PDB file of C-alpha atoms and ligand atoms in Angstrom:
ATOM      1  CA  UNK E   1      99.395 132.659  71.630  1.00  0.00           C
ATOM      2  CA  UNK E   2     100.716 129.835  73.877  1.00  0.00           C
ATOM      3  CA  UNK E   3      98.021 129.393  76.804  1.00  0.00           C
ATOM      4  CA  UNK E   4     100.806 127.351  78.917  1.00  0.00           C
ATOM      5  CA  UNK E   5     104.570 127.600  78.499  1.00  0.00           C
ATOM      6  CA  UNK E   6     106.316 125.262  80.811  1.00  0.00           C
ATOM      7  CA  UNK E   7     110.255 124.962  80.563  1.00  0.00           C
ATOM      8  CA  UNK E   8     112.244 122.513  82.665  1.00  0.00           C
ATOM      9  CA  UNK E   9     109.922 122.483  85.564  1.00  0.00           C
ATOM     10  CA  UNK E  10     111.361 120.232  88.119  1.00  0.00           C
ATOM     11  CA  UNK E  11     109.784 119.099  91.619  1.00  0.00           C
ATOM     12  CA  UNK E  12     111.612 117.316  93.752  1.00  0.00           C
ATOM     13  CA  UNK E  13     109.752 115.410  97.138  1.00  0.00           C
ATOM     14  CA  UNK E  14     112.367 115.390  99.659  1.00  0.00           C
ATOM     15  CA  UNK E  15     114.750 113.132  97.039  1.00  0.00           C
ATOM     16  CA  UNK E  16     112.164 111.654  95.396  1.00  0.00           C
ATOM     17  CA  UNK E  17     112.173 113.585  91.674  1.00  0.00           C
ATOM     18  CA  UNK E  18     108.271 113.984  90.608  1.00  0.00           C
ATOM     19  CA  UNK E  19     108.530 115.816  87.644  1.00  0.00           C
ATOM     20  CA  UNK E  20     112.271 116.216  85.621  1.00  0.00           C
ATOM     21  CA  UNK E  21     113.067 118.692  83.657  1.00  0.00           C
ATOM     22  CA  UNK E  22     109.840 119.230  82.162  1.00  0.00           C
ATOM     23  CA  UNK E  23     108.961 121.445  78.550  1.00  0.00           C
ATOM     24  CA  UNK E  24     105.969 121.578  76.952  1.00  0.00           C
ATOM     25  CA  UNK E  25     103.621 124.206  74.998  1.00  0.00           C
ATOM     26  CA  UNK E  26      99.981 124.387  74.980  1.00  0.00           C
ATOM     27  CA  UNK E  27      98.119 126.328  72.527  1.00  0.00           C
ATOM     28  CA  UNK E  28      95.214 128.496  72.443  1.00  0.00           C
ATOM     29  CA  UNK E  29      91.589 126.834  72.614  1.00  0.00           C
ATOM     30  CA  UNK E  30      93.077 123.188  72.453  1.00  0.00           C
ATOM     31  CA  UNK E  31      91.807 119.917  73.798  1.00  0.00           C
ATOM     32  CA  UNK E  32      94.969 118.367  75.226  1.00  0.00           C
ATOM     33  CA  UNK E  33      95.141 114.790  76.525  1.00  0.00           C
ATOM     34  CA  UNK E  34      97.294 114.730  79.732  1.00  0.00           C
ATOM     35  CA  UNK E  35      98.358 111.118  80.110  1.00  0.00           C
ATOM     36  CA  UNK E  36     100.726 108.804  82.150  1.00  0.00           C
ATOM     37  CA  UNK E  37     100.383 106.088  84.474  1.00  0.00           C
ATOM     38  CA  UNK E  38      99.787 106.338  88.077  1.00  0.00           C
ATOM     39  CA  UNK E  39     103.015 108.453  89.850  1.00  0.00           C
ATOM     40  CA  UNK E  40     104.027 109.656  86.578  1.00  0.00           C
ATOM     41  CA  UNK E  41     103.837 113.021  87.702  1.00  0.00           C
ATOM     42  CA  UNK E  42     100.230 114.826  86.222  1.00  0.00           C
ATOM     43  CA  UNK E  43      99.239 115.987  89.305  1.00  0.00           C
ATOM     44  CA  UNK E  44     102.447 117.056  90.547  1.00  0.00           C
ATOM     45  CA  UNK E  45     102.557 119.016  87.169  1.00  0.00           C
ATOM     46  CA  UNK E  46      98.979 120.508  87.692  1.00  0.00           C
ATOM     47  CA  UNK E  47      98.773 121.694  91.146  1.00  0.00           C
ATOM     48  CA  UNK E  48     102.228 123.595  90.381  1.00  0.00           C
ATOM     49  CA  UNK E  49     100.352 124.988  87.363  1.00  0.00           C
ATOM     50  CA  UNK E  50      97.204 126.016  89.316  1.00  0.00           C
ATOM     51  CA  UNK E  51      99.100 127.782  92.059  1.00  0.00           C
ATOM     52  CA  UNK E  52      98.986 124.695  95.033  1.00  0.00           C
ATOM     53  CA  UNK E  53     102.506 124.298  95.470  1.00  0.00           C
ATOM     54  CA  UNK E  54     105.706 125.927  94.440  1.00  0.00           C
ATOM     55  CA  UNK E  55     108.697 123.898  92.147  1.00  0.00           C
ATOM     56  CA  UNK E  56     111.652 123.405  93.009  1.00  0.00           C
ATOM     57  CA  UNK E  57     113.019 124.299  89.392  1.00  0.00           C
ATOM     58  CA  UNK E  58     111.847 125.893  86.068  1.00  0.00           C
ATOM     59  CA  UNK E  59     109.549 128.336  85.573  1.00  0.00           C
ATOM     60  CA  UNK E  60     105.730 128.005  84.475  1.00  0.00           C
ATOM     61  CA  UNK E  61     103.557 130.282  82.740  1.00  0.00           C
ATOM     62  CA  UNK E  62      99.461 130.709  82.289  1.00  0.00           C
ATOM     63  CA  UNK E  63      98.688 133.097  79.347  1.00  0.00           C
ATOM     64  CA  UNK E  64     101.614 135.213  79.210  1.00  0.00           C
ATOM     65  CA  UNK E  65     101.669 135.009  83.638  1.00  0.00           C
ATOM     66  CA  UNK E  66     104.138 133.916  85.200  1.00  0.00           C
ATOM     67  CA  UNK E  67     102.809 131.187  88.210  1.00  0.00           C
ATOM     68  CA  UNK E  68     105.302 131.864  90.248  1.00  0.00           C
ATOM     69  CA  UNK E  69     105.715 135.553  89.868  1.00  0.00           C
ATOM     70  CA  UNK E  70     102.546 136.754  89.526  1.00  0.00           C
ATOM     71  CA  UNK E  71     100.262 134.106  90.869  1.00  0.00           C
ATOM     72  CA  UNK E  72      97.318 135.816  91.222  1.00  0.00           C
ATOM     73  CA  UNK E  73      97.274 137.185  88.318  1.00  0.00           C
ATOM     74  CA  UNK E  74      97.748 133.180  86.533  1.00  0.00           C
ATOM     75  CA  UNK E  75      95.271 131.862  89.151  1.00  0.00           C
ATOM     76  CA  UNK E  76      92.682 134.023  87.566  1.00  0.00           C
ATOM     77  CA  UNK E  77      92.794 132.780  83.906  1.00  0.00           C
ATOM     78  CA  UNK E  78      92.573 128.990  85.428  1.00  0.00           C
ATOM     79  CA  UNK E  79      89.785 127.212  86.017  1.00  0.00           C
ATOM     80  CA  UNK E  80      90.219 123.925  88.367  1.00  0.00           C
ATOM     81  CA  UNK E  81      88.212 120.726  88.947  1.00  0.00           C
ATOM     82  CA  UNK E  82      90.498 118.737  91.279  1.00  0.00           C
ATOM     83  CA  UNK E  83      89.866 114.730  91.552  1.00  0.00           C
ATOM     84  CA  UNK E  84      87.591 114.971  94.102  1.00  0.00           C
ATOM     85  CA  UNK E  85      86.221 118.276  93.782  1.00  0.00           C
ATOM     86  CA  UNK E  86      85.002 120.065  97.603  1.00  0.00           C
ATOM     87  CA  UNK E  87      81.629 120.281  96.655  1.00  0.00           C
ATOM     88  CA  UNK E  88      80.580 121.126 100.287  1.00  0.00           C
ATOM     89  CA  UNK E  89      77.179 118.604 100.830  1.00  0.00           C
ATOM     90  CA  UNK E  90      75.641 121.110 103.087  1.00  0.00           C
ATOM     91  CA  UNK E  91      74.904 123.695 100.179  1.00  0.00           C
ATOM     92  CA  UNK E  92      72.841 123.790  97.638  1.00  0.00           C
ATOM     93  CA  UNK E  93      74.047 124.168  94.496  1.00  0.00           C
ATOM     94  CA  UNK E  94      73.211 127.551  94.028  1.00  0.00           C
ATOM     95  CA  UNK E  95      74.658 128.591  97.606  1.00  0.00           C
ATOM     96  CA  UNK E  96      77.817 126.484  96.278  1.00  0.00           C
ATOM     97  CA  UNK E  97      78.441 128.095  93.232  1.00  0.00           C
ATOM     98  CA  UNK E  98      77.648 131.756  94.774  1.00  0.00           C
ATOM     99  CA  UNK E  99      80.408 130.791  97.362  1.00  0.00           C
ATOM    100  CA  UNK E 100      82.551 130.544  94.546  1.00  0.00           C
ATOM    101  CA  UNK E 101      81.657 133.260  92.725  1.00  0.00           C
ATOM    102  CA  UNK E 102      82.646 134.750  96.039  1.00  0.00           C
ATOM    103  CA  UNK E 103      86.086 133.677  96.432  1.00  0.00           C
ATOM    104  CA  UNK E 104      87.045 134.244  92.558  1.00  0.00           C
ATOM    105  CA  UNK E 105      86.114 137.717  92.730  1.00  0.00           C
ATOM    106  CA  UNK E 106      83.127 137.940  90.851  1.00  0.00           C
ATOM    107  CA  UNK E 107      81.779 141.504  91.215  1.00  0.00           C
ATOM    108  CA  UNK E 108      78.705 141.261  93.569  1.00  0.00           C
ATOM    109  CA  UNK E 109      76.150 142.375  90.765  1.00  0.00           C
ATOM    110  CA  UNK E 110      77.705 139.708  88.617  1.00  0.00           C
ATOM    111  CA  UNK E 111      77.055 136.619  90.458  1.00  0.00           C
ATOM    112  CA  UNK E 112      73.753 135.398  89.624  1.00  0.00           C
ATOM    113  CA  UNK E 113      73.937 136.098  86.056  1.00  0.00           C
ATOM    114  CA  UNK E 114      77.479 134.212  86.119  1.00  0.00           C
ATOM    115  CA  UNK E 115      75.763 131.478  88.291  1.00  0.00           C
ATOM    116  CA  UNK E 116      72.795 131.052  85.395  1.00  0.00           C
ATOM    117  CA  UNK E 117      75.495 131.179  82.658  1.00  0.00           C
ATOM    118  CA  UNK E 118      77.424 128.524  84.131  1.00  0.00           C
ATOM    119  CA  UNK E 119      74.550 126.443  85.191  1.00  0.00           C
ATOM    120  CA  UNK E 120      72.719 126.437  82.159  1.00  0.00           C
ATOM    121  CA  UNK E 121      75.952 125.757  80.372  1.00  0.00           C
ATOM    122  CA  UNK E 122      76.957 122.384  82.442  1.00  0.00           C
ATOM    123  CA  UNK E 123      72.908 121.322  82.608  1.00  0.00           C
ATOM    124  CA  UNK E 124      72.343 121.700  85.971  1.00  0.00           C
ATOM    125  CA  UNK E 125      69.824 124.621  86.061  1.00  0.00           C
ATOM    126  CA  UNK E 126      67.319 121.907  87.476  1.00  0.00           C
ATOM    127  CA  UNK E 127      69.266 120.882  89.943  1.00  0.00           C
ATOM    128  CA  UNK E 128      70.453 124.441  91.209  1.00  0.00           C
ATOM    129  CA  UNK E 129      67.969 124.326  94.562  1.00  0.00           C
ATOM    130  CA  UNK E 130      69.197 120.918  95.315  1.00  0.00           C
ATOM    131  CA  UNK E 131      71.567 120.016  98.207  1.00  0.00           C
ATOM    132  CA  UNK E 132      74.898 118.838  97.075  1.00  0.00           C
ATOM    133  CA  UNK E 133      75.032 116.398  98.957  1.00  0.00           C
ATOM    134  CA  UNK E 134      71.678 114.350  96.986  1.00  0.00           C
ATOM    135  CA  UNK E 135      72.982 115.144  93.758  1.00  0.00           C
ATOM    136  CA  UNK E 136      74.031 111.622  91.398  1.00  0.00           C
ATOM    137  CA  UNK E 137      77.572 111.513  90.346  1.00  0.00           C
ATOM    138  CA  UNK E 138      77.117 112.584  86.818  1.00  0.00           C
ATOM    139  CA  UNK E 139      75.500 115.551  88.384  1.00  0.00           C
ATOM    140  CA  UNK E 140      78.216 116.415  90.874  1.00  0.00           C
ATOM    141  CA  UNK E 141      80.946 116.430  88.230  1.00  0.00           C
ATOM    142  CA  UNK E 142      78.885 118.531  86.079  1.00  0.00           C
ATOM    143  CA  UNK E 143      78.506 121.202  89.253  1.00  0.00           C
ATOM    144  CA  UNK E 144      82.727 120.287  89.770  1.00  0.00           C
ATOM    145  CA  UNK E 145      82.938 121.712  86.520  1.00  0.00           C
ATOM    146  CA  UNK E 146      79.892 124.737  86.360  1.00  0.00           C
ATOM    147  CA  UNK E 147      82.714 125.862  89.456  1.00  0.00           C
ATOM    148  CA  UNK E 148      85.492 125.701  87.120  1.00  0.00           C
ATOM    149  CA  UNK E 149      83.753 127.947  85.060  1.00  0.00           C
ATOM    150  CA  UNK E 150      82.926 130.583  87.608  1.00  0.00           C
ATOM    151  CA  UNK E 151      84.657 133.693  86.126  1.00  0.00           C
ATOM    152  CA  UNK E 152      84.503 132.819  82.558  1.00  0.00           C
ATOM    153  CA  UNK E 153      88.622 131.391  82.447  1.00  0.00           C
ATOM    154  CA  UNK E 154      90.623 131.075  79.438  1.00  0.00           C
ATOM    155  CA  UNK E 155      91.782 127.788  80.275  1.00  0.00           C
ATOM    156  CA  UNK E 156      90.378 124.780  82.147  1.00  0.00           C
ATOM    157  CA  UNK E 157      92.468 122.015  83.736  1.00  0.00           C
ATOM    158  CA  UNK E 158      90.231 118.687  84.828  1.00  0.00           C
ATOM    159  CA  UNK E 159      91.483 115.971  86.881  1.00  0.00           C
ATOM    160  CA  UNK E 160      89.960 113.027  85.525  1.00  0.00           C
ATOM    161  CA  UNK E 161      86.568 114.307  85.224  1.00  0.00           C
ATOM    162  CA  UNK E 162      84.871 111.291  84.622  1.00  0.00           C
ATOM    163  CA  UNK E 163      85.848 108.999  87.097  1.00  0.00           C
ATOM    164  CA  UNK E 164      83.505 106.966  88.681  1.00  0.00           C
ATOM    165  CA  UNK E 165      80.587 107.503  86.099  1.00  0.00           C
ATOM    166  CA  UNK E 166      78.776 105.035  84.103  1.00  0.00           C
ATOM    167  CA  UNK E 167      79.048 105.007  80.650  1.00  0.00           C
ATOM    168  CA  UNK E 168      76.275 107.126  79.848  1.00  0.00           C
ATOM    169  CA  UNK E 169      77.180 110.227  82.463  1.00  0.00           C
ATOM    170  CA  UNK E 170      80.755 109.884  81.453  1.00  0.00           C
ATOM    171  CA  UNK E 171      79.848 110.131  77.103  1.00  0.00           C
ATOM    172  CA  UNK E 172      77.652 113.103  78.732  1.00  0.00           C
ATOM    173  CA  UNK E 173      80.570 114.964  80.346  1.00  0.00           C
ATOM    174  CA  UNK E 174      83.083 113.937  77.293  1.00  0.00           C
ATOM    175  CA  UNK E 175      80.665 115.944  75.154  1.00  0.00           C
ATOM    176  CA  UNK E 176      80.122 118.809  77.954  1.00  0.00           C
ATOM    177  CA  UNK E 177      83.863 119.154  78.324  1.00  0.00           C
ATOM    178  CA  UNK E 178      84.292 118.911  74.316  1.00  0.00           C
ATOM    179  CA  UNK E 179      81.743 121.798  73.624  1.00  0.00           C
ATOM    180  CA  UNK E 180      84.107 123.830  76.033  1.00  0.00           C
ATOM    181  CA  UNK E 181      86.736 123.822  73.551  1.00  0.00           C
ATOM    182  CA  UNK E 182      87.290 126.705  71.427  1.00  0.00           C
ATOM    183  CA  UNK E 183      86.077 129.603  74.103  1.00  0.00           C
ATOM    184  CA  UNK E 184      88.820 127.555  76.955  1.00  0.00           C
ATOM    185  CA  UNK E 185      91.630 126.119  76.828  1.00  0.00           C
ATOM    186  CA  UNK E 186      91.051 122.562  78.009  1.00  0.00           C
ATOM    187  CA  UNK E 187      93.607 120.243  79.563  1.00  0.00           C
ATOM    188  CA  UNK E 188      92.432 116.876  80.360  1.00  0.00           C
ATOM    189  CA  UNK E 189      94.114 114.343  82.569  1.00  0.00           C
ATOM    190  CA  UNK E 190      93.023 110.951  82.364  1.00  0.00           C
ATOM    191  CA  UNK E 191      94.014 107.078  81.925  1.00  0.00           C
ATOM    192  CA  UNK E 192      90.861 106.298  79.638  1.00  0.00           C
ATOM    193  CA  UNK E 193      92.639 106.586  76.674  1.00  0.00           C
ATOM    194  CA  UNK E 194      89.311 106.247  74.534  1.00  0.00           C
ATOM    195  CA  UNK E 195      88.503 109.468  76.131  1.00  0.00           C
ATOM    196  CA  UNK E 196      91.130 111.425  74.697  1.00  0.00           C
ATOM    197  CA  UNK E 197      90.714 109.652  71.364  1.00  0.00           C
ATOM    198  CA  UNK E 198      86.995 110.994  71.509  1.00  0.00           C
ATOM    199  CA  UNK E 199      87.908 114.764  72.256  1.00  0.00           C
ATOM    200  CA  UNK E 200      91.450 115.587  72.205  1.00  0.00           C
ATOM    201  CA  UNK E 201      93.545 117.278  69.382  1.00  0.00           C
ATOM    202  CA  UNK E 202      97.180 117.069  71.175  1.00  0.00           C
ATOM    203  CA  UNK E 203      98.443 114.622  73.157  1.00  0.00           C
ATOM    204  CA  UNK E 204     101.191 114.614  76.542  1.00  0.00           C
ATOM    205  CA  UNK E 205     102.122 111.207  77.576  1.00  0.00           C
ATOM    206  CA  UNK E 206     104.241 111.874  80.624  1.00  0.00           C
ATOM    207  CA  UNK E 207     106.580 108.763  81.989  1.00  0.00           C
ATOM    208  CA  UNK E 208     108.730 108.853  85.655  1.00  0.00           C
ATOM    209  CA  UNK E 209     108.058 112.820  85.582  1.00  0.00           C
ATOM    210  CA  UNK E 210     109.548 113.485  81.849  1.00  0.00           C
ATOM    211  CA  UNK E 211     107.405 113.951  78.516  1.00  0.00           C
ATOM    212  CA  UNK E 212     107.631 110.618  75.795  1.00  0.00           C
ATOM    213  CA  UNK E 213     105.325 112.187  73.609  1.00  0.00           C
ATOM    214  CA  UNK E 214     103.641 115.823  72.961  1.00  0.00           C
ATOM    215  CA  UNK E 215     102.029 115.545  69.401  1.00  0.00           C
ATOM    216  CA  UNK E 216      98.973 115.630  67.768  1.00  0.00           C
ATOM    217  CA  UNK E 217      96.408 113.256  68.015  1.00  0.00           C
ATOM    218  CA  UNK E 218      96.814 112.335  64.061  1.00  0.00           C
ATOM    219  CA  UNK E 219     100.315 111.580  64.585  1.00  0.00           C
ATOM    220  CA  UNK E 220     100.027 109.769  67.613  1.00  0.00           C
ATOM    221  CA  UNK E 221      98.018 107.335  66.841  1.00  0.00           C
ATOM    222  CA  UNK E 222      99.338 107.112  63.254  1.00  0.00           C
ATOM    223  CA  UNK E 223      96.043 106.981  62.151  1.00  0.00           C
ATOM    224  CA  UNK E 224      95.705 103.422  63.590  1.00  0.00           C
ATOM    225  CA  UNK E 225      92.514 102.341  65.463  1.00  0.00           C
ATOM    226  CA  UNK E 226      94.731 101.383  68.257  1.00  0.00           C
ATOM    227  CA  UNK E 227      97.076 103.427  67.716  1.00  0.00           C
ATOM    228  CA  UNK E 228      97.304 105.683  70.753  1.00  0.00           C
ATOM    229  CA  UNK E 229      97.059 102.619  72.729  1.00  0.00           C
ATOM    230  CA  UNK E 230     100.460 101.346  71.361  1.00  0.00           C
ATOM    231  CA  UNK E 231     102.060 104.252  71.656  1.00  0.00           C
ATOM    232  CA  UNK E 232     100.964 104.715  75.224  1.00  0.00           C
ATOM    233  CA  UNK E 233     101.875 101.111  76.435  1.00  0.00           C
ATOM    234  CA  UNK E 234     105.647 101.208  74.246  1.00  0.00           C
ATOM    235  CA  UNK E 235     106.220 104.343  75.361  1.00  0.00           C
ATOM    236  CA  UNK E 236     105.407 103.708  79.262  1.00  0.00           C
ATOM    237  CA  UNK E 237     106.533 100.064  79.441  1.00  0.00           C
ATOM    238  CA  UNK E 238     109.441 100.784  81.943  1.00  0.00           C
TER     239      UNK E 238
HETATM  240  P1  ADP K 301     100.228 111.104  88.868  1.00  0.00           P
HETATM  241  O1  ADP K 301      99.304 112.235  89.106  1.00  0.00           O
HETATM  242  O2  ADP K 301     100.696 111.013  87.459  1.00  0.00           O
HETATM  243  O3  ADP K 301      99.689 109.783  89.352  1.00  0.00           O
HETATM  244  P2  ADP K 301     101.841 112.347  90.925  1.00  0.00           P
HETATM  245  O4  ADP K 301     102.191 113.705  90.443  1.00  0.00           O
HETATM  246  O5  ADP K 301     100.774 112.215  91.947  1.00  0.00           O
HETATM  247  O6  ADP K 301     101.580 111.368  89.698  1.00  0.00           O
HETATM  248  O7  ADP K 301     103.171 111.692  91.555  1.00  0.00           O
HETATM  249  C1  ADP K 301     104.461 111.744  90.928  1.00  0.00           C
HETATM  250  C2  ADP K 301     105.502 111.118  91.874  1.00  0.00           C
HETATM  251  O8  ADP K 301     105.675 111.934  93.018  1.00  0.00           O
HETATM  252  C3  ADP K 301     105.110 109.741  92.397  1.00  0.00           C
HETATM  253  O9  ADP K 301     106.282 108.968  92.480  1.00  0.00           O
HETATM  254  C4  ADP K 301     104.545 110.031  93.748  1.00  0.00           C
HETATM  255  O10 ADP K 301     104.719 108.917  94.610  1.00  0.00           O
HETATM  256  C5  ADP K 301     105.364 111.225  94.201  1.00  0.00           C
HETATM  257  N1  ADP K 301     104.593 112.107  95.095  1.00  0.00           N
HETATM  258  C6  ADP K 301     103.432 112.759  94.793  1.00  0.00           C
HETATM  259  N2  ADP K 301     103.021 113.527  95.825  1.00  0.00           N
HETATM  260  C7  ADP K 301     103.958 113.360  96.810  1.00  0.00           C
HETATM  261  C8  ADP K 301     104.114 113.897  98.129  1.00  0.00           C
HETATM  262  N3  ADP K 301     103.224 114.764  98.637  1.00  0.00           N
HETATM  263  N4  ADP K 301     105.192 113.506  98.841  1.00  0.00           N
HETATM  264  C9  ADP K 301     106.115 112.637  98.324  1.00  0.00           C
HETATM  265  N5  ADP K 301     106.026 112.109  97.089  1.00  0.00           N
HETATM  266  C10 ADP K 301     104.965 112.453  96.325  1.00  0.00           C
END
């Protein structure tokens, strides 16, 4: 089964065309590279996808749901770490993730079972009594992404997950996001192209708001070393 179906989905800002005419398919329990330089339209393409803003055209759907239609209903199977995900540095990360639990709907006798599962899950059981706000970055994007996980959600959609990390926080998270695969759907936005060489099997390159590329990773990079790199840079040059 697809997990997204997306056919000509359009956004226009004011006259400013973000996203043109756009089609792609995602499958089930993938690891999809979502690439483009800055303004090509990712994020524009995501928050329609997770419910933040409406299209102007096309229609969008989240395992079999339509977005638009039945949002709530899509909402639910998605889980969401933004680029700067509101970790609020007053709570701990136990209160965070419980207000979370919260707002997704997780039945009351649910939560702290969920709130172990996800914790142990993203390695941040030792850190669960902690305020946000003293937690290192690694540890922050791993709680961005235990809240993603609140609800157990067939697919996951990160927004550059490992920015701002050092190396070895951001091979940690790679590997984190890579043992997701499989049970979620992951979609991965990023300009760190040796990420998505490390972990992804399919690969969007999006350009001035249309798709260049949707393939696999194999064909891509042509089974070149720098393959993907070419591609990415011949592809996006104007
Ligand atoms: P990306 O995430 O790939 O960097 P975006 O989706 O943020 O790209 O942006 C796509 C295009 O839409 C860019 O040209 C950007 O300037 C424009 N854009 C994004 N958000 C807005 C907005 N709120 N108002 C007007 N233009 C916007």
């Amino acid at each position: 089964m697809a997990m997204i179906e997306v056919e000509r989905l359009t956004k226009k800002y004011r006259d400013r065309v973000a996203i043109d005419a756009l089609s792609f398919t995602i499958g089930e329990g993938k690891i999809v590279g979502f690439l483009g330089p800055n303004g090509a339209g990712k994020s524009t393409t995501m928050k329609i996808l997770t419910g933040f803003m409406p299209a102007t055209e096309g229609k969008a759907r989240v395992a079999g749901f339509d977005v638009f239609e039945k949002p709530l209903e899509a909402k639910r199977q998605i889980g969401y770490l933004p680029e700067t995900p509101p970790l609020y540095p007053e709570l701990t990360v136990r209160g965070f993730l419980h207000f979370v639990a919260e707002i997704k709907g997780v039945p009351r006798k649910q939560v702290k079972s969920e709130i172990d599962r996800v914790a142990q899950g993203t390695g941040v059981t030792t850190e669960l009594d902690r305020l946000n706000s003293a937690l290192s970055k690694g540890y922050r994007q791993r709680v961005g992404i235990a809240q993603a996980l609140i609800g157990n959600p067939k697919l996951l959609i990160l927004d550059e997950p490992t920015e701002g990390l050092d190396p070895r926080q951001r091979n940690e998270v790679l590997q984190l996001i890579k043992g997701l695969a499989g049970q979620h759907t992951v979609v991965l936005s990023t300009h760190i192209l040796a990420e998505v060489k490390t972990i992804c099997e399919q690969v969007l390159i999006i350009h001035r708001g249309k798709i260049v590329a949707d393939d696999t990773m194999a064909a891509i990079s042509g089974g070149k070393e720098n393959g993907l790199e070419e591609k990415f840079i011949s592809l996006t040059a104007n």
